[in-house]
Amino acid sequence: MSGVSAVAGFVCVAYAVGRLLADDPSGAVVTRWTLGALAGLLGGFGARWFAEHIAHEASYELEVVLRRRLADSLARMPLGEVQRLGAGRIKKVVQDDVKSLHNVVADALPFLGSGVAQPVAALIALGVVQWRMLLAVLLIIPVAFAVFSLMARDYGTQRERYNTANENVNAAVVEFVQGMPVVRTFDDGRASFGRFSTAVEEFTDAVAAWMATTRSSGLLHRLFIVPLPTLLIVAATGVPMLDAGWISLTDLLLALLVGTMPIEAVSPLMHLTNHINDAKAGAIRVTELLDAPPLPEPDDPREPHGCAVHFESVTFRYPGREGRRPALDGIDLQIPEGTVCALVGASGSGKSTLARLIPRFHDVDSGTVRVGGEDVRDIATDVLLRHVALVFQDPFLVTGTVAENIRLARPDATDAEVRAAAEAAAAHDFIVRELPDGYDTQVGERGGLLSGGQRQRITIARAILSRAPIVVLDEATAFTDPETEAAIQQAVARLTRGRTVLVIAHRLSTITDADQIVVLDQGRIAERGRHAELVAAAGHYARLWAGHQQAAAWGMTGGRTREVNP
């Protein structure tokens, strides 16, 4: 509507000026054509404004709907799959790809008006008024579309390379920024900063390659996909025809006013095509994430009875690693209610994988994981997660206040309950004495305004507040100073009191009193028993314990190592 109205307005302008320059201009006729021109141009402007308003309203609504659906899909996916996707890819889908769909919806209607309806209306008007001028205008159109086709060459390949490089940059930026303190302290350019630099270089190469393939077509675009060539052709053909009496002055004016519209439409069409191509690729990734299979929920959910944990002939292999050694192979393990089970073993032995099967980060390939006597697959996810408290070695806080982070475990918890949990986690004193606003202090992104020990104690307070009868603990004191370690150990002791505990042990001295110690080796249970039994057996655990004692017996002083008594 806006394009047709604008063309009608320019037709009226041409006739108004033509009558005004005639030998016997009629004031009434000129006035009518002038009013028609104003009505057409204002109508076109109003219609375009309305179209843009409606399109942008729809695009913003689309963003809201898609991001809510994506958040819901992520919330229902297995947590292990979310971790596998990674922050960079998820950010690109949820932010960038949804934005590309917003752009195509927001710009499609206005571009259709200026890029399709308006040039078609202009050609029809020229054909009706003066077919000779229509032929003159049509001379430039094949050149325009040839340039358009040249610019679209290899678009799909270049766009895919660009998107992949963009995802890698997103992931590298997230890693680099979140790990900035460690990066600035330890990185010599070969680790995190090296990955960041490589990702940026690959992205730069992708952009440079894309620009190189479009350099010649871009030059042709700047030369021909502009109004000037069309105006020159119209003038070069129209003036002689006007002198010969084949056309009128009004015909020539009309051709000069609307003849450039078809060529001017090429650039909007190119932008629209780019938006559509971006949106297609984005829509595929959004659809893939929306269609990702959720964690299966039981048709007849069961309630766990007690908090014992059993692994029965469990075998698990990570998706995409078919043909490789399973991460866990034939695991049989019983953790009675109210006992502490420690997992030890070399890196990659399967400790974290085993622990994460309890809250269903993944489902097993074969065998069964039972909580309270029930298969975890038969327990509703929200019920299962209320039974399991997770405390990881790398504590994670969300942006918000200290109280809000503790209350994540139970949003309906009272202030008194939050304080009691913080006291039990040895966190209350530093919260009220060291933080500027106490429990209302903002913790920053990922808790970056707090120390590692403070973050850990807040996550323990969160776990205490949850009242979950099962605790999965990735040893919380692996990288803390002695004073902080003592406070956290006390907090962990309160957290695990009377609960079923599975702890991934890094410091063997912290698990000597565990009810059972399980030694994993290449995804299998190599040994199990209590500390004294395993040391006496002189097997895997005894070698780990000897290495632990040897490491504890050495210290640093005066820039030289010396043996000290443990």
Coordinates of C-alpha atoms in Angstrom, one line a residue:
M1 CA 0.0 0.0 0.0
S2 CA 2.8 2.5 0.9
G3 CA 4.7 1.8 -2.4
V4 CA 1.6 2.2 -4.5
S5 CA 0.5 5.4 -2.8
A6 CA 4.0 6.8 -3.2
V7 CA 4.0 6.1 -6.9
A8 CA 0.6 7.6 -7.3
G9 CA 1.9 10.7 -5.5
F10 CA 4.8 11.1 -7.9
V11 CA 2.5 10.6 -10.9
C12 CA 0.4 13.5 -9.6
V13 CA 3.6 15.6 -9.1
A14 CA 4.6 14.9 -12.7
Y15 CA 1.2 16.0 -14.0
A16 CA 1.1 19.0 -11.7
V17 CA 4.5 20.3 -12.9
G18 CA 3.6 19.4 -16.5
R19 CA 0.4 21.4 -16.4
L20 CA 2.2 24.2 -14.6
L21 CA 4.8 24.5 -17.4
A22 CA 2.3 24.2 -20.1
D23 CA 1.4 27.2 -22.3
D24 CA -2.1 27.5 -20.9
P25 CA -1.8 26.2 -17.3
S26 CA -5.1 25.9 -15.4
G27 CA -4.9 26.8 -11.8
A28 CA -7.7 24.5 -10.8
V29 CA -6.1 21.5 -12.6
V30 CA -2.7 22.2 -11.1
T31 CA -4.3 22.5 -7.7
R32 CA -6.1 19.1 -8.1
W33 CA -2.9 17.4 -9.2
T34 CA -1.0 19.0 -6.3
L35 CA -3.6 17.9 -3.8
G36 CA -3.4 14.4 -5.3
A37 CA 0.4 14.5 -5.0
L38 CA 0.2 15.5 -1.3
A39 CA -2.4 12.8 -0.6
G40 CA -0.4 10.1 -2.3
L41 CA 2.9 11.0 -0.7
L42 CA 1.5 11.5 2.7
G43 CA -0.6 8.3 2.3
G44 CA 2.5 6.4 1.3
F45 CA 4.4 7.7 4.3
G46 CA 1.6 6.9 6.7
A47 CA 1.1 3.4 5.3
R48 CA 4.8 2.8 5.6
W49 CA 4.9 4.0 9.2
F50 CA 1.9 1.8 10.0
A51 CA 3.5 -1.2 8.4
E52 CA 6.8 -0.6 10.2
H53 CA 5.0 -0.2 13.5
I54 CA 3.0 -3.4 13.1
A55 CA 6.1 -5.3 11.9
H56 CA 8.2 -4.2 14.8
E57 CA 5.4 -5.0 17.3
A58 CA 5.2 -8.5 15.8
S59 CA 9.0 -9.0 15.8
Y60 CA 9.3 -8.0 19.5
E61 CA 6.5 -10.4 20.4
L62 CA 8.2 -13.1 18.4
E63 CA 11.5 -12.5 20.3
V64 CA 9.6 -12.9 23.6
V65 CA 7.8 -16.0 22.5
L66 CA 10.9 -17.7 21.1
R67 CA 13.2 -16.9 24.0
R68 CA 10.6 -18.2 26.5
R69 CA 10.2 -21.4 24.5
L70 CA 13.9 -21.8 24.2
A71 CA 14.3 -21.2 27.9
D72 CA 11.6 -23.8 28.6
S73 CA 13.3 -26.3 26.2
L74 CA 16.7 -25.8 27.9
A75 CA 15.0 -26.3 31.3
R76 CA 13.6 -29.6 30.1
M77 CA 16.8 -30.9 28.4
P78 CA 19.2 -33.2 30.3
L79 CA 21.7 -31.1 32.1
G80 CA 24.5 -33.0 30.6
E81 CA 23.3 -32.1 27.1
V82 CA 23.1 -28.4 28.1
Q83 CA 26.7 -28.6 29.2
R84 CA 27.7 -30.3 26.0
L85 CA 26.1 -27.5 23.9
G86 CA 28.2 -24.9 25.7
A87 CA 27.6 -21.3 26.5
G88 CA 28.8 -19.9 23.2
R89 CA 26.4 -22.0 21.1
I90 CA 23.4 -21.4 23.4
K91 CA 24.1 -17.7 23.5
K92 CA 24.2 -17.5 19.7
V93 CA 20.9 -19.4 19.3
V94 CA 19.0 -17.6 22.1
Q95 CA 20.4 -14.1 21.4
D96 CA 21.8 -13.8 17.8
D97 CA 19.6 -16.3 15.9
V98 CA 16.4 -15.0 17.6
K99 CA 17.6 -11.5 16.7
S100 CA 18.0 -12.5 13.0
L101 CA 14.3 -13.7 13.0
H102 CA 13.3 -10.4 14.6
N103 CA 15.1 -8.5 11.8
V104 CA 13.4 -10.4 9.0
V105 CA 9.9 -9.9 10.6
A106 CA 10.6 -6.2 11.4
D107 CA 11.9 -5.4 8.0
A108 CA 10.0 -7.7 5.7
L109 CA 6.8 -5.7 5.3
P110 CA 8.6 -2.3 4.8
F111 CA 11.1 -3.9 2.3
L112 CA 8.2 -5.6 0.4
G113 CA 6.6 -2.2 0.1
S114 CA 9.7 -0.4 -1.1
G115 CA 11.3 -3.4 -2.9
V116 CA 8.4 -5.0 -4.6
A117 CA 5.1 -3.1 -4.7
Q118 CA 6.6 0.3 -5.4
P119 CA 8.8 -0.7 -8.4
V120 CA 6.0 -2.8 -9.9
A121 CA 3.6 0.1 -9.5
A122 CA 6.2 2.5 -11.1
L123 CA 6.6 0.2 -14.1
I124 CA 2.9 -0.1 -14.5
A125 CA 2.5 3.6 -14.4
L126 CA 5.2 4.1 -17.0
G127 CA 3.6 1.5 -19.2
V128 CA 0.2 3.1 -19.0
V129 CA 1.4 6.7 -19.5
Q130 CA 4.3 6.2 -22.0
W131 CA 5.5 2.8 -23.1
R132 CA 8.6 4.3 -24.7
M133 CA 9.9 5.5 -21.4
L134 CA 9.2 2.2 -19.9
L135 CA 11.5 0.5 -22.4
A136 CA 14.2 3.0 -21.6
V137 CA 13.9 2.2 -17.9
L138 CA 14.0 -1.5 -18.5
L139 CA 17.4 -1.3 -20.1
I140 CA 19.2 -1.1 -16.7
I141 CA 17.2 -3.8 -14.9
P142 CA 19.0 -6.9 -16.4
V143 CA 22.3 -5.3 -15.4
A144 CA 21.0 -4.8 -11.8
F145 CA 19.9 -8.4 -11.4
A146 CA 23.2 -9.7 -13.0
V147 CA 25.1 -7.8 -10.3
F148 CA 22.6 -9.1 -7.7
S149 CA 23.3 -12.7 -8.7
L150 CA 27.0 -12.1 -8.7
M151 CA 26.9 -10.9 -5.1
A152 CA 24.9 -13.9 -4.0
R153 CA 27.5 -16.3 -5.4
D154 CA 28.8 -18.8 -2.7
Y155 CA 26.6 -17.1 -0.1
G156 CA 25.6 -20.3 1.6
T157 CA 29.2 -21.5 2.0
Q158 CA 30.5 -18.2 3.3
R159 CA 27.6 -17.7 5.6
E160 CA 28.1 -21.2 7.2
R161 CA 31.8 -20.5 7.7
Y162 CA 31.0 -17.1 9.2
N163 CA 28.4 -18.6 11.6
T164 CA 30.8 -21.3 12.8
A165 CA 33.6 -18.8 13.4
N166 CA 31.1 -16.5 15.2
E167 CA 30.0 -19.4 17.5
N168 CA 33.7 -20.1 18.3
V169 CA 34.3 -16.4 19.1
N170 CA 31.3 -16.4 21.4
A171 CA 32.5 -19.4 23.3
A172 CA 36.1 -18.1 23.6
V173 CA 34.9 -14.7 24.8
V174 CA 32.7 -16.3 27.5
E175 CA 35.6 -18.4 28.7
F176 CA 38.2 -15.6 28.5
V177 CA 36.0 -13.0 30.4
Q178 CA 34.8 -15.5 33.0
G179 CA 38.3 -16.7 33.7
M180 CA 40.0 -13.3 33.5
P181 CA 41.6 -13.4 37.0
V182 CA 43.2 -16.8 36.2
V183 CA 44.0 -15.8 32.7
R184 CA 45.8 -12.6 33.7
T185 CA 47.7 -14.4 36.4
F186 CA 48.9 -17.5 34.7
D187 CA 48.2 -17.5 31.0
D188 CA 51.3 -17.0 28.8
G189 CA 49.3 -16.7 25.6
R190 CA 49.1 -20.4 24.9
A191 CA 46.0 -21.4 26.8
S192 CA 42.8 -19.3 27.2
F193 CA 44.1 -16.2 25.5
G194 CA 45.6 -18.3 22.8
R195 CA 42.2 -19.9 22.1
F196 CA 40.6 -16.5 22.2
S197 CA 43.1 -15.1 19.7
T198 CA 42.8 -18.1 17.4
A199 CA 39.0 -17.8 17.4
V200 CA 39.2 -14.1 16.6
E201 CA 41.7 -14.8 13.8
E202 CA 39.4 -17.5 12.3
F203 CA 36.5 -15.1 12.5
T204 CA 38.6 -12.3 10.8
D205 CA 39.7 -14.8 8.1
A206 CA 36.0 -15.8 7.5
V207 CA 35.0 -12.2 7.1
A208 CA 38.0 -11.3 4.9
A209 CA 37.3 -14.3 2.6
W210 CA 33.6 -13.3 2.3
M211 CA 34.6 -9.8 1.5
A212 CA 37.1 -10.9 -1.1
T213 CA 34.5 -13.0 -3.0
T214 CA 32.2 -9.9 -3.1
R215 CA 34.8 -7.2 -3.9
S216 CA 34.2 -7.1 -7.7
S217 CA 30.4 -7.4 -7.3
G218 CA 30.4 -4.8 -4.7
L219 CA 32.1 -2.3 -7.0
L220 CA 29.6 -3.1 -9.7
H221 CA 26.8 -2.6 -7.2
R222 CA 28.2 0.9 -6.3
L223 CA 28.4 1.7 -10.0
F224 CA 25.0 0.4 -11.3
I225 CA 22.6 -0.2 -8.4
V226 CA 22.1 3.5 -7.9
P227 CA 19.7 6.0 -9.4
L228 CA 22.3 7.9 -11.5
P229 CA 22.7 5.4 -14.4
T230 CA 18.9 5.1 -14.8
L231 CA 18.5 8.9 -14.8
L232 CA 21.2 9.2 -17.4
I233 CA 19.5 6.6 -19.6
V234 CA 16.1 8.3 -19.2
A235 CA 17.5 11.7 -20.0
A236 CA 19.6 10.4 -22.9
T237 CA 16.6 8.7 -24.5
G238 CA 13.8 11.0 -23.3
V239 CA 15.1 14.4 -24.4
P240 CA 15.5 13.4 -28.0
M241 CA 12.0 11.8 -28.0
L242 CA 10.7 15.0 -26.4
D243 CA 12.3 17.1 -29.2
A244 CA 10.8 14.7 -31.8
G245 CA 7.4 15.1 -30.3
W246 CA 7.1 11.4 -29.4
I247 CA 6.5 12.1 -25.7
S248 CA 5.3 15.0 -23.7
L249 CA 7.1 16.9 -21.0
T250 CA 4.8 15.2 -18.4
D251 CA 5.9 11.8 -19.7
L252 CA 9.6 12.8 -19.3
L253 CA 9.0 14.2 -15.8
L254 CA 7.2 11.0 -14.8
A255 CA 10.0 8.8 -16.1
L256 CA 12.6 10.9 -14.2
L257 CA 10.6 10.8 -11.0
V258 CA 9.6 7.1 -10.9
G259 CA 12.0 5.5 -13.4
T260 CA 14.7 5.1 -10.7
M261 CA 12.4 3.2 -8.4
P262 CA 13.0 -0.3 -9.9
I263 CA 16.7 0.1 -9.6
E264 CA 16.4 1.6 -6.1
A265 CA 14.4 -1.5 -5.1
V266 CA 17.4 -3.8 -5.7
S267 CA 19.3 -2.7 -2.6
P268 CA 16.3 -3.2 -0.3
L269 CA 15.7 -6.6 -1.9
M270 CA 19.4 -7.5 -1.3
H271 CA 19.0 -6.5 2.4
L272 CA 15.8 -8.5 2.6
T273 CA 17.4 -11.5 1.0
N274 CA 20.3 -11.3 3.5
H275 CA 17.9 -11.0 6.4
I276 CA 15.9 -14.0 5.0
N277 CA 19.1 -16.1 4.6
D278 CA 20.3 -15.2 8.1
A279 CA 16.9 -16.0 9.4
K280 CA 16.8 -19.4 7.6
A281 CA 20.1 -20.4 9.2
G282 CA 19.0 -19.0 12.5
A283 CA 15.6 -20.7 12.3
I284 CA 17.2 -24.1 11.7
R285 CA 19.3 -23.7 14.8
V286 CA 16.4 -22.4 16.9
T287 CA 14.2 -25.3 15.7
E288 CA 16.9 -27.8 16.5
L289 CA 17.1 -26.5 20.0
L290 CA 13.3 -26.4 20.4
D291 CA 13.0 -29.9 19.0
A292 CA 15.8 -31.3 21.2
P293 CA 14.4 -34.3 23.1
P294 CA 13.6 -33.4 26.7
L295 CA 14.6 -35.5 29.6
P296 CA 11.9 -38.2 29.6
E297 CA 9.4 -37.8 32.4
P298 CA 7.7 -40.9 33.9
D299 CA 4.0 -41.6 33.0
D300 CA 3.4 -42.9 36.5
P301 CA 5.9 -41.0 38.7
R302 CA 7.0 -42.7 41.9
E303 CA 8.2 -41.2 45.2
P304 CA 11.5 -42.4 46.5
H305 CA 11.4 -44.1 50.0
G306 CA 14.5 -43.0 51.9
C307 CA 17.7 -41.8 50.5
A308 CA 19.8 -44.9 49.7
V309 CA 21.6 -44.8 46.3
H310 CA 22.2 -47.9 44.2
F311 CA 24.0 -48.4 40.9
E312 CA 23.1 -51.7 39.3
S313 CA 25.2 -52.9 36.3
V314 CA 25.4 -49.3 35.0
T315 CA 27.0 -48.7 31.7
F316 CA 27.2 -45.2 30.2
R317 CA 28.8 -43.8 27.1
Y318 CA 28.6 -40.1 26.2
P319 CA 26.6 -39.2 23.1
G320 CA 28.7 -39.1 19.9
R321 CA 31.4 -41.4 21.3
E322 CA 30.1 -44.6 20.0
G323 CA 32.8 -47.2 19.4
R324 CA 34.9 -45.8 22.2
R325 CA 35.5 -47.1 25.7
P326 CA 32.4 -46.4 27.9
A327 CA 32.8 -43.7 30.5
L328 CA 31.3 -46.1 33.0
D329 CA 31.3 -49.9 32.4
G330 CA 29.4 -52.4 34.6
I331 CA 29.2 -50.3 37.8
D332 CA 27.6 -52.0 40.8
L333 CA 27.6 -49.8 43.9
Q334 CA 25.4 -49.5 47.0
I335 CA 25.4 -46.4 49.1
P336 CA 23.3 -47.1 52.2
E337 CA 21.1 -44.3 53.7
G338 CA 23.0 -41.9 55.9
T339 CA 26.5 -43.1 54.9
V340 CA 29.4 -41.4 53.1
C341 CA 30.8 -42.8 49.9
A342 CA 34.0 -41.3 48.5
L343 CA 35.0 -41.7 44.9
V344 CA 38.7 -41.5 44.0
G345 CA 40.7 -42.2 40.9
A346 CA 42.8 -40.6 38.2
S347 CA 41.4 -37.8 36.1
G348 CA 39.1 -39.2 33.5
S349 CA 38.3 -42.4 35.5
G350 CA 34.6 -41.6 35.6
K351 CA 34.1 -40.0 39.1
S352 CA 32.2 -36.9 38.0
T353 CA 30.2 -39.0 35.4
L354 CA 29.1 -41.4 38.1
A355 CA 28.1 -38.6 40.5
R356 CA 26.1 -36.8 37.8
L357 CA 24.0 -39.9 37.0
I358 CA 22.2 -39.5 40.3
P359 CA 20.5 -36.2 39.4
R360 CA 20.0 -37.4 35.8
F361 CA 22.5 -35.2 34.0
H362 CA 22.3 -38.2 31.6
D363 CA 20.4 -41.4 31.5
V364 CA 22.3 -44.7 31.6
D365 CA 22.8 -46.8 28.4
S366 CA 22.1 -50.0 30.4
G367 CA 21.6 -50.8 34.1
T368 CA 19.7 -48.8 36.7
V369 CA 20.4 -46.0 39.1
R370 CA 18.1 -46.1 42.1
V371 CA 17.3 -43.4 44.7
G372 CA 15.2 -44.5 47.6
G373 CA 14.6 -47.8 46.0
E374 CA 13.1 -46.3 42.8
D375 CA 14.7 -46.0 39.3
V376 CA 15.6 -42.3 38.9
R377 CA 13.8 -42.5 35.5
D378 CA 10.6 -43.3 37.4
I379 CA 10.9 -40.2 39.6
A380 CA 9.6 -36.8 38.4
T381 CA 12.6 -34.5 37.7
D382 CA 11.5 -31.8 40.2
V383 CA 11.1 -34.5 42.9
L384 CA 14.5 -36.0 42.2
L385 CA 16.3 -32.7 42.2
R386 CA 14.7 -31.8 45.6
H387 CA 16.2 -35.0 46.9
V388 CA 19.7 -34.2 45.7
A389 CA 21.9 -31.3 46.6
L390 CA 24.8 -30.5 44.4
V391 CA 27.9 -28.7 45.6
F392 CA 30.6 -28.4 43.0
Q393 CA 34.3 -27.6 43.3
D394 CA 33.7 -24.5 41.2
P395 CA 30.9 -22.7 43.0
F396 CA 28.3 -20.9 40.8
L397 CA 26.3 -17.9 41.8
V398 CA 23.7 -16.0 39.7
T399 CA 23.6 -12.3 39.4
G400 CA 21.7 -11.0 42.4
T401 CA 22.0 -10.6 46.2
V402 CA 23.5 -13.0 48.6
A403 CA 20.0 -13.8 50.0
E404 CA 18.6 -14.5 46.6
N405 CA 21.4 -16.9 45.8
I406 CA 20.9 -18.9 49.0
R407 CA 17.1 -18.8 48.5
L408 CA 17.4 -20.4 45.1
A409 CA 17.1 -23.7 46.9
R410 CA 13.7 -22.8 48.4
P411 CA 12.2 -19.6 47.0
D412 CA 9.6 -19.6 49.8
A413 CA 12.2 -19.7 52.6
T414 CA 11.9 -17.0 55.2
D415 CA 14.7 -14.6 56.1
A416 CA 15.2 -16.5 59.4
E417 CA 15.7 -19.8 57.4
V418 CA 18.1 -18.2 55.0
R419 CA 20.1 -16.8 58.0
A420 CA 20.1 -20.2 59.7
A421 CA 21.4 -21.9 56.6
A422 CA 24.2 -19.3 56.3
E423 CA 25.1 -19.8 59.9
A424 CA 25.3 -23.5 59.4
A425 CA 27.5 -22.9 56.4
A426 CA 29.9 -20.7 58.3
A427 CA 28.9 -17.8 56.0
H428 CA 26.8 -15.6 58.3
D429 CA 29.8 -13.8 59.9
F430 CA 31.5 -12.7 56.7
I431 CA 28.1 -11.7 55.2
V432 CA 27.2 -9.3 58.0
R433 CA 30.7 -8.1 58.8
E434 CA 32.6 -7.9 55.5
L435 CA 29.9 -7.3 52.9
P436 CA 28.7 -3.7 52.5
D437 CA 24.9 -4.5 52.4
G438 CA 24.9 -7.8 54.3
Y439 CA 22.5 -10.3 52.8
D440 CA 21.4 -7.6 50.3
T441 CA 24.9 -7.3 48.8
Q442 CA 25.1 -7.9 45.0
V443 CA 27.4 -10.8 44.2
G444 CA 28.1 -9.7 40.6
E445 CA 28.1 -11.9 37.5
R446 CA 28.9 -15.5 38.5
G447 CA 29.6 -14.2 42.0
G448 CA 32.7 -12.3 40.8
L449 CA 32.5 -9.7 43.6
L450 CA 33.2 -12.4 46.2
S451 CA 36.2 -14.6 47.0
G452 CA 36.2 -18.2 46.1
G453 CA 35.8 -19.3 49.7
Q454 CA 32.8 -16.9 50.2
R455 CA 31.2 -18.2 47.1
Q456 CA 31.6 -21.8 48.2
R457 CA 30.1 -21.2 51.6
I458 CA 27.1 -19.5 50.0
T459 CA 26.6 -22.6 47.8
I460 CA 26.8 -24.8 50.8
A461 CA 24.2 -22.6 52.6
R462 CA 22.0 -23.1 49.5
A463 CA 22.4 -26.8 49.8
I464 CA 21.7 -26.8 53.5
L465 CA 18.5 -24.7 52.9
S466 CA 17.4 -27.3 50.3
R467 CA 17.1 -30.0 53.0
A468 CA 17.9 -32.5 50.3
P469 CA 18.6 -35.9 51.9
I470 CA 21.3 -36.8 49.3
V471 CA 24.4 -34.7 48.8
V472 CA 26.7 -34.9 45.8
L473 CA 29.9 -33.1 46.8
D474 CA 32.8 -32.4 44.5
E475 CA 35.3 -31.7 47.2
A476 CA 34.8 -28.1 48.1
T477 CA 38.2 -27.3 49.6
A478 CA 40.5 -28.4 46.9
F479 CA 41.9 -25.0 46.1
T480 CA 41.3 -22.9 49.3
D481 CA 43.7 -21.5 51.9
P482 CA 43.9 -23.2 55.3
E483 CA 41.7 -20.8 57.2
T484 CA 39.0 -20.9 54.6
E485 CA 39.4 -24.7 54.3
A486 CA 38.7 -25.1 58.0
A487 CA 35.5 -23.0 57.8
I488 CA 34.3 -24.9 54.7
Q489 CA 35.1 -28.3 56.3
Q490 CA 32.9 -27.4 59.2
A491 CA 30.2 -26.3 56.9
V492 CA 30.4 -29.5 54.9
A493 CA 30.3 -31.5 58.1
R494 CA 27.0 -29.8 59.0
L495 CA 25.7 -30.2 55.5
T496 CA 26.3 -33.9 55.4
R497 CA 25.2 -34.8 58.9
G498 CA 22.5 -37.5 58.7
R499 CA 22.5 -37.4 54.9
T500 CA 23.6 -39.8 52.2
V501 CA 26.8 -38.4 50.7
L502 CA 28.7 -39.1 47.6
V503 CA 31.9 -37.1 47.6
I504 CA 34.4 -36.8 44.8
A505 CA 37.7 -36.7 46.7
H506 CA 40.8 -34.8 45.6
R507 CA 42.5 -34.7 49.0
L508 CA 42.6 -38.2 50.3
S509 CA 43.2 -37.0 53.9
T510 CA 39.6 -35.7 53.9
I511 CA 38.0 -39.1 53.3
T512 CA 39.8 -41.4 55.7
D513 CA 36.7 -41.7 57.8
A514 CA 34.3 -42.4 54.9
D515 CA 32.1 -45.4 55.3
Q516 CA 33.3 -46.7 52.0
I517 CA 35.9 -45.6 49.4
V518 CA 35.4 -46.6 45.8
V519 CA 38.4 -46.5 43.5
L520 CA 37.6 -46.0 39.8
D521 CA 39.9 -46.8 37.0
Q522 CA 38.9 -46.3 33.3
G523 CA 35.2 -46.4 34.1
R524 CA 35.3 -49.5 36.3
I525 CA 35.4 -50.1 40.0
A526 CA 39.0 -51.2 40.8
E527 CA 38.7 -51.4 44.6
R528 CA 36.3 -50.6 47.4
G529 CA 36.4 -50.6 51.1
R530 CA 37.4 -48.5 54.1
H531 CA 40.7 -46.5 54.3
A532 CA 42.7 -48.9 56.4
E533 CA 41.5 -52.0 54.4
L534 CA 42.5 -50.4 51.1
V535 CA 45.9 -49.3 52.3
A536 CA 46.6 -52.7 53.6
A537 CA 45.5 -54.3 50.3
A538 CA 48.5 -52.5 48.6
G539 CA 46.5 -51.9 45.4
H540 CA 45.4 -48.8 43.5
Y541 CA 44.3 -46.9 46.6
A542 CA 47.5 -47.7 48.4
R543 CA 49.5 -46.2 45.6
L544 CA 47.3 -43.1 45.5
W545 CA 47.6 -42.8 49.3
A546 CA 51.4 -43.1 49.1
G547 CA 51.5 -40.4 46.5
H548 CA 49.3 -38.2 48.6
Q549 CA 51.5 -38.6 51.7
Q550 CA 54.7 -37.9 49.6
A551 CA 53.1 -34.7 48.3
A552 CA 52.1 -33.6 51.8
A553 CA 55.6 -34.2 53.1
W554 CA 57.2 -31.6 50.9
G555 CA 57.1 -27.9 51.4
M556 CA 58.8 -24.8 49.9
T557 CA 61.0 -22.5 51.9
G558 CA 63.6 -19.9 50.9
G559 CA 63.2 -20.7 47.3
R560 CA 64.4 -24.3 47.9
T561 CA 62.4 -27.4 48.6
R562 CA 62.9 -29.3 51.8
E563 CA 61.2 -32.3 53.4
V564 CA 59.0 -31.4 56.4
N565 CA 57.2 -33.5 58.9
P566 CA 53.5 -33.8 58.0

